[in-house]
Amino acid sequence: MTRHFLNLSDAGAPALAAILDDAIARKAARAHLPKGQADADAPLAGCVLAMVFEKNSTRTRVSFDMAMRQLGGSALILEAGSTQLGRGESIADTARVLSRMVDAIMLRTDDHAKIEELARYATVPVINGLTDLSHPCQIVADLQTVIERCQPLGRPRGKALAGQEWAWLGDGNNVLHSIVEAAGLTGFHLRIAVPAGYDCDEGFIARARAQGARITIERDPVVAVAGVDVVVTDTWVSMGQAHADEKLAAMAPYQVNAALMAHAARDALFLHCLPAHRGEEVTDAVIDGPASAVWDEAENRIHAQKAILRWAFGQIG
Ligand code: CP
Ligand code: NVA
């Protein structure tokens, strides 16, 4: 069976744990190497990843490229608009052709149904580099970041996430959906503080709760962050969404600022997938302050995706 990574649940809890272990161990093992030098074992030597972009990206494109270099392989970028996809060639035919030419495909697109169709016709692994529905690669990097920050506090790796309290502030979007999945797979508790009318997909919450996740909806942002270990937010207007004044007004009370962070646990972490809209969902004082783990989080996209790639190629999990 070809291993696709369209959502975190495609891997499942044991594989996600193996992915996180691999990401943390390989990152530590190459700490002093130049960023473009391959790992000593070069486990994907000779392999090529095609990255197809229908939306903008900085972190995802650079981190997948660097991940493939560090695994001994290489990556190529296809801007969808300049390919035949942009002139109407079908996703199915594109999947068939790319599967003959490269070893794995990453897609960033809008409609999640497109990546499901790509995976249906591809005979090589397909990885979700963000859709309107979810952003699973981002959340593996987030989990890695929290585990790494917790270990010096004496929490063993396997227990670092279970029982933690996380609070999500802002829009009920694609990144939140993957965090909800992660809560189901790893056992942290999640308080979702989203203004009424901007809630996330109920199906993600129902599936995570069925796996035992404790997820609550809190309209009051102060109640949501009270005593939590991790505060996470994202842009209020995702790529492809309209910039509506009424949405920005509804989101305003959910801004992560110093006054709100003061209600979280003393050593709480702040996460943001980036790009940030400083002065909207987060203030400078928080993103540049001592709680912020956003630069580790961004770097960890490389290490997390190396492990996701190794899982997709059947090397771990
Ligand atoms: N966080 C993230 O996916 O960033 P990019 O949009 O820059 O890839
Ligand atoms: N929710 C954001 C994430 C960007 C990485 C978006 O979809 O634009």
XYZ file of C-alpha atoms and ligand atoms in Angstrom:
333
model
C 0.000 0.000 0.000
C 1.344 3.419 -0.938
C 1.628 5.600 2.161
C -0.058 8.972 1.667
C 0.049 11.727 4.312
C -3.083 13.773 3.719
C -4.082 14.080 7.374
C -2.407 13.116 10.654
C -4.824 10.215 11.073
C -3.467 8.637 7.864
C -0.393 7.778 9.916
C -2.151 6.990 13.206
C -0.879 7.323 16.767
C 1.995 4.771 16.760
C 3.367 6.086 13.450
C 3.050 9.689 14.619
C 5.063 8.789 17.736
C 7.709 7.137 15.538
C 7.789 10.185 13.248
C 8.326 12.505 16.220
C 11.075 10.301 17.683
C 12.833 10.192 14.307
C 12.540 13.966 13.796
C 14.011 14.731 17.224
C 16.810 12.163 16.979
C 17.907 13.082 13.443
C 17.854 16.796 14.274
C 20.131 16.207 17.276
C 22.444 13.927 15.289
C 23.203 16.570 12.647
C 23.304 19.618 14.921
C 26.772 20.720 13.785
C 26.497 19.939 10.057
C 26.063 22.689 7.451
C 22.353 22.915 6.615
C 22.737 21.629 3.063
C 24.952 18.659 3.893
C 23.299 15.237 3.725
C 22.895 13.096 6.835
C 25.586 10.407 7.064
C 23.187 7.594 6.083
C 21.491 9.597 3.277
C 18.355 7.416 3.520
C 16.603 8.897 0.456
C 19.684 9.009 -1.780
C 18.625 9.297 -5.404
C 14.968 10.048 -4.592
C 13.156 13.089 -5.977
C 10.163 14.905 -4.473
C 7.954 17.020 -6.764
C 6.326 19.955 -4.963
C 3.209 21.356 -6.626
C 2.053 24.768 -5.428
C -1.360 26.282 -6.093
C -0.843 28.762 -3.228
C 2.033 30.852 -1.904
C 4.600 29.399 0.498
C 7.918 30.247 2.126
C 8.412 27.691 4.919
C 6.830 24.688 3.236
C 8.798 25.003 0.019
C 12.146 25.705 1.649
C 11.749 23.101 4.378
C 10.755 20.293 1.980
C 13.656 21.197 -0.315
C 16.118 21.203 2.599
C 14.575 18.020 4.000
C 15.182 16.172 0.722
C 18.774 17.495 0.518
C 19.495 16.378 4.076
C 18.029 12.925 3.320
C 20.351 12.666 0.315
C 17.665 13.254 -2.327
C 16.415 16.312 -4.153
C 13.229 18.258 -4.812
C 11.725 20.173 -7.706
C 9.085 22.880 -7.615
C 6.108 23.084 -9.950
C 4.103 26.274 -9.767
C 0.735 24.867 -10.805
C -0.151 27.935 -12.849
C 2.806 27.408 -15.155
C 2.148 23.675 -15.609
C -0.496 21.967 -17.738
C -2.594 21.634 -14.563
C -3.116 25.367 -14.923
C -4.504 24.779 -18.452
C -6.916 22.059 -17.353
C -4.959 18.779 -17.531
C -6.695 16.514 -15.045
C -5.361 15.789 -11.587
C -5.655 12.069 -12.352
C -3.447 12.303 -15.445
C -0.994 14.553 -13.601
C -0.809 11.947 -10.834
C -0.126 9.172 -13.348
C 2.630 11.137 -15.096
C 4.370 12.420 -11.976
C 4.282 8.901 -10.503
C 6.382 7.699 -13.475
C 8.882 10.551 -13.112
C 9.427 11.210 -9.383
C 9.393 9.240 -6.134
C 6.922 11.354 -4.090
C 4.594 14.328 -4.578
C 3.770 17.191 -2.228
C 0.760 19.366 -3.046
C -0.356 22.707 -1.601
C -3.823 23.488 -2.861
C -7.248 24.861 -1.945
C -9.919 22.151 -2.140
C -8.936 19.076 -0.106
C -10.785 16.923 -2.659
C -7.977 17.731 -5.113
C -5.294 16.112 -2.970
C -7.554 13.118 -2.334
C -7.909 12.727 -6.087
C -4.156 13.070 -6.592
C -3.577 10.352 -3.992
C -6.193 8.107 -5.597
C -4.330 8.051 -8.907
C -0.713 8.379 -7.731
C 1.393 5.276 -7.241
C 3.976 7.190 -5.175
C 3.397 8.847 -1.758
C 1.372 12.076 -1.752
C 1.958 14.564 1.086
C -0.373 17.403 2.075
C 1.550 20.685 2.125
C -1.669 22.532 3.179
C -5.207 22.514 1.893
C -8.199 24.588 2.935
C -9.083 21.673 5.232
C -5.842 20.805 7.014
C -2.106 21.353 7.458
C -0.744 18.136 8.990
C 2.983 18.716 8.312
C 2.815 21.947 10.300
C 1.417 20.204 13.343
C 4.131 17.535 13.381
C 6.626 20.413 13.642
C 4.498 21.975 16.401
C 4.429 18.733 18.392
C 8.191 18.320 17.965
C 8.733 21.865 19.224
C 6.625 21.348 22.333
C 8.281 18.008 23.130
C 11.766 19.511 22.743
C 10.866 22.441 24.992
C 9.309 20.133 27.617
C 12.139 17.620 27.898
C 14.472 19.920 29.858
C 11.557 20.370 32.291
C 11.844 16.665 33.084
C 8.905 15.247 31.169
C 9.830 12.028 29.348
C 9.285 12.246 25.582
C 6.369 9.808 25.509
C 4.563 11.754 28.231
C 5.424 15.240 27.048
C 2.101 15.853 25.326
C -0.397 13.606 27.124
C -2.376 15.600 29.666
C -1.060 18.989 28.568
C -3.548 21.829 28.189
C -3.476 23.702 24.861
C -5.570 26.717 23.890
C -6.330 27.724 20.297
C -7.316 31.369 19.757
C -8.821 32.864 16.606
C -10.201 31.358 13.423
C -11.594 27.824 13.076
C -9.296 26.982 10.179
C -7.148 24.325 8.478
C -4.358 24.525 11.079
C -6.878 24.052 13.890
C -8.272 20.935 12.203
C -4.839 19.307 12.290
C -4.347 20.364 15.926
C -7.680 18.736 16.785
C -6.467 15.542 15.093
C -3.227 15.749 17.071
C -5.171 16.037 20.333
C -6.928 12.792 19.471
C -3.674 11.041 18.592
C -1.405 12.275 21.400
C -3.700 13.037 24.352
C -3.279 16.748 25.044
C -6.417 18.618 26.070
C -7.572 21.365 23.783
C -9.642 24.469 24.502
C -10.874 26.094 21.319
C -11.597 29.826 21.603
C -13.150 30.892 18.313
C -15.842 33.553 17.913
C -19.328 32.205 17.167
C -19.822 31.810 13.443
C -16.173 30.910 12.761
C -16.151 27.438 14.324
C -14.126 24.595 12.869
C -15.481 21.403 11.310
C -17.477 19.414 13.890
C -16.374 16.150 12.283
C -12.738 16.645 13.327
C -13.826 17.307 16.917
C -16.161 14.302 16.991
C -13.440 11.962 15.674
C -10.862 13.248 18.167
C -13.329 12.917 21.051
C -14.057 9.344 19.940
C -10.310 8.694 20.408
C -10.547 10.036 23.952
C -9.534 13.657 23.411
C -10.844 16.246 25.876
C -11.827 19.193 23.689
C -13.896 22.141 24.912
C -15.263 25.178 23.104
C -14.663 28.392 25.078
C -16.014 31.685 23.763
C -14.183 33.610 26.497
C -10.470 33.905 25.574
C -9.391 34.431 29.203
C -11.157 31.246 30.310
C -9.571 29.450 27.351
C -5.970 30.333 28.229
C -6.245 30.115 32.048
C -3.344 27.938 33.215
C -2.626 26.355 29.811
C 0.769 24.973 28.772
C 0.545 26.010 25.108
C -1.183 28.958 23.413
C -1.485 28.720 19.635
C -2.976 30.975 17.022
C -2.841 31.647 13.283
C -3.824 34.337 10.821
C -7.441 35.455 10.983
C -7.648 35.442 7.171
C -6.272 32.350 5.476
C -5.081 32.202 1.875
C -8.045 32.318 -0.466
C -10.397 33.921 2.088
C -11.890 37.406 1.732
C -10.529 40.140 4.018
C -13.851 41.029 5.706
C -14.017 43.828 8.279
C -16.730 42.024 10.241
C -14.514 38.955 10.602
C -11.580 41.021 11.854
C -13.890 42.716 14.368
C -15.180 39.364 15.630
C -11.592 38.086 16.008
C -10.253 41.153 17.851
C -10.987 39.891 21.406
C -9.001 36.736 20.578
C -5.715 38.545 19.915
C -2.810 36.900 21.752
C -1.236 39.809 23.634
C 0.764 40.098 26.841
C -2.355 40.629 28.954
C -3.916 37.407 27.642
C -0.660 35.395 27.922
C -0.454 36.440 31.581
C -3.388 34.079 32.262
C -1.514 31.035 30.850
C 0.850 28.863 32.918
C 4.057 30.592 34.015
C 6.254 28.658 31.546
C 3.615 28.439 28.778
C 4.739 28.325 25.137
C 3.384 30.410 22.286
C 3.119 28.792 18.844
C 2.203 30.257 15.442
C 2.705 28.477 12.121
C 3.636 31.804 10.446
C 3.329 34.012 8.510
C 2.179 36.221 11.396
C 0.118 39.363 11.078
C 1.667 41.338 13.903
C -0.872 43.587 15.584
C -3.754 41.350 14.465
C -3.759 37.804 15.882
C -0.545 38.367 17.896
C 1.389 41.328 19.246
C 5.139 41.925 18.939
C 5.509 41.532 22.705
C 4.274 37.936 22.529
C 5.824 36.701 19.283
C 9.190 38.282 20.198
C 8.835 37.499 23.917
C 10.147 34.684 26.143
C 7.145 32.364 25.625
C 7.503 32.347 21.863
C 8.765 29.135 20.238
C 7.919 30.212 16.692
C 11.451 30.147 15.257
C 12.095 26.626 16.586
C 8.684 25.737 15.163
C 9.662 27.071 11.735
C 13.041 25.267 11.745
C 11.354 22.072 12.844
C 9.401 21.998 9.597
C 12.611 20.586 8.074
C 13.132 17.921 10.730
C 9.466 16.959 10.968
C 9.135 16.606 7.209
C 12.261 14.469 6.974
C 10.544 12.030 9.318
C 7.233 12.274 7.434
C 9.091 11.530 4.198
C 10.846 8.553 5.785
C 7.462 7.276 7.003
C 5.956 7.752 3.526
C 8.868 5.813 2.003
C 8.271 2.964 4.477
C 11.479 3.508 6.439
C 9.864 4.090 9.854
C 6.558 3.400 11.617
N 3.552 27.686 7.982
C 3.596 27.558 6.653
O 3.088 26.581 6.092
O 4.266 28.561 6.014
P 4.318 28.826 4.441
O 2.949 29.260 4.016
O 5.346 29.907 4.282
O 4.719 27.550 3.750
N -4.283 29.154 7.846
C -3.219 29.678 7.035
C -1.963 28.891 7.233
C -0.773 29.407 6.464
C 0.445 28.566 6.640
C -3.652 29.658 5.576
O -4.258 28.663 5.146
O -3.395 30.628 4.876
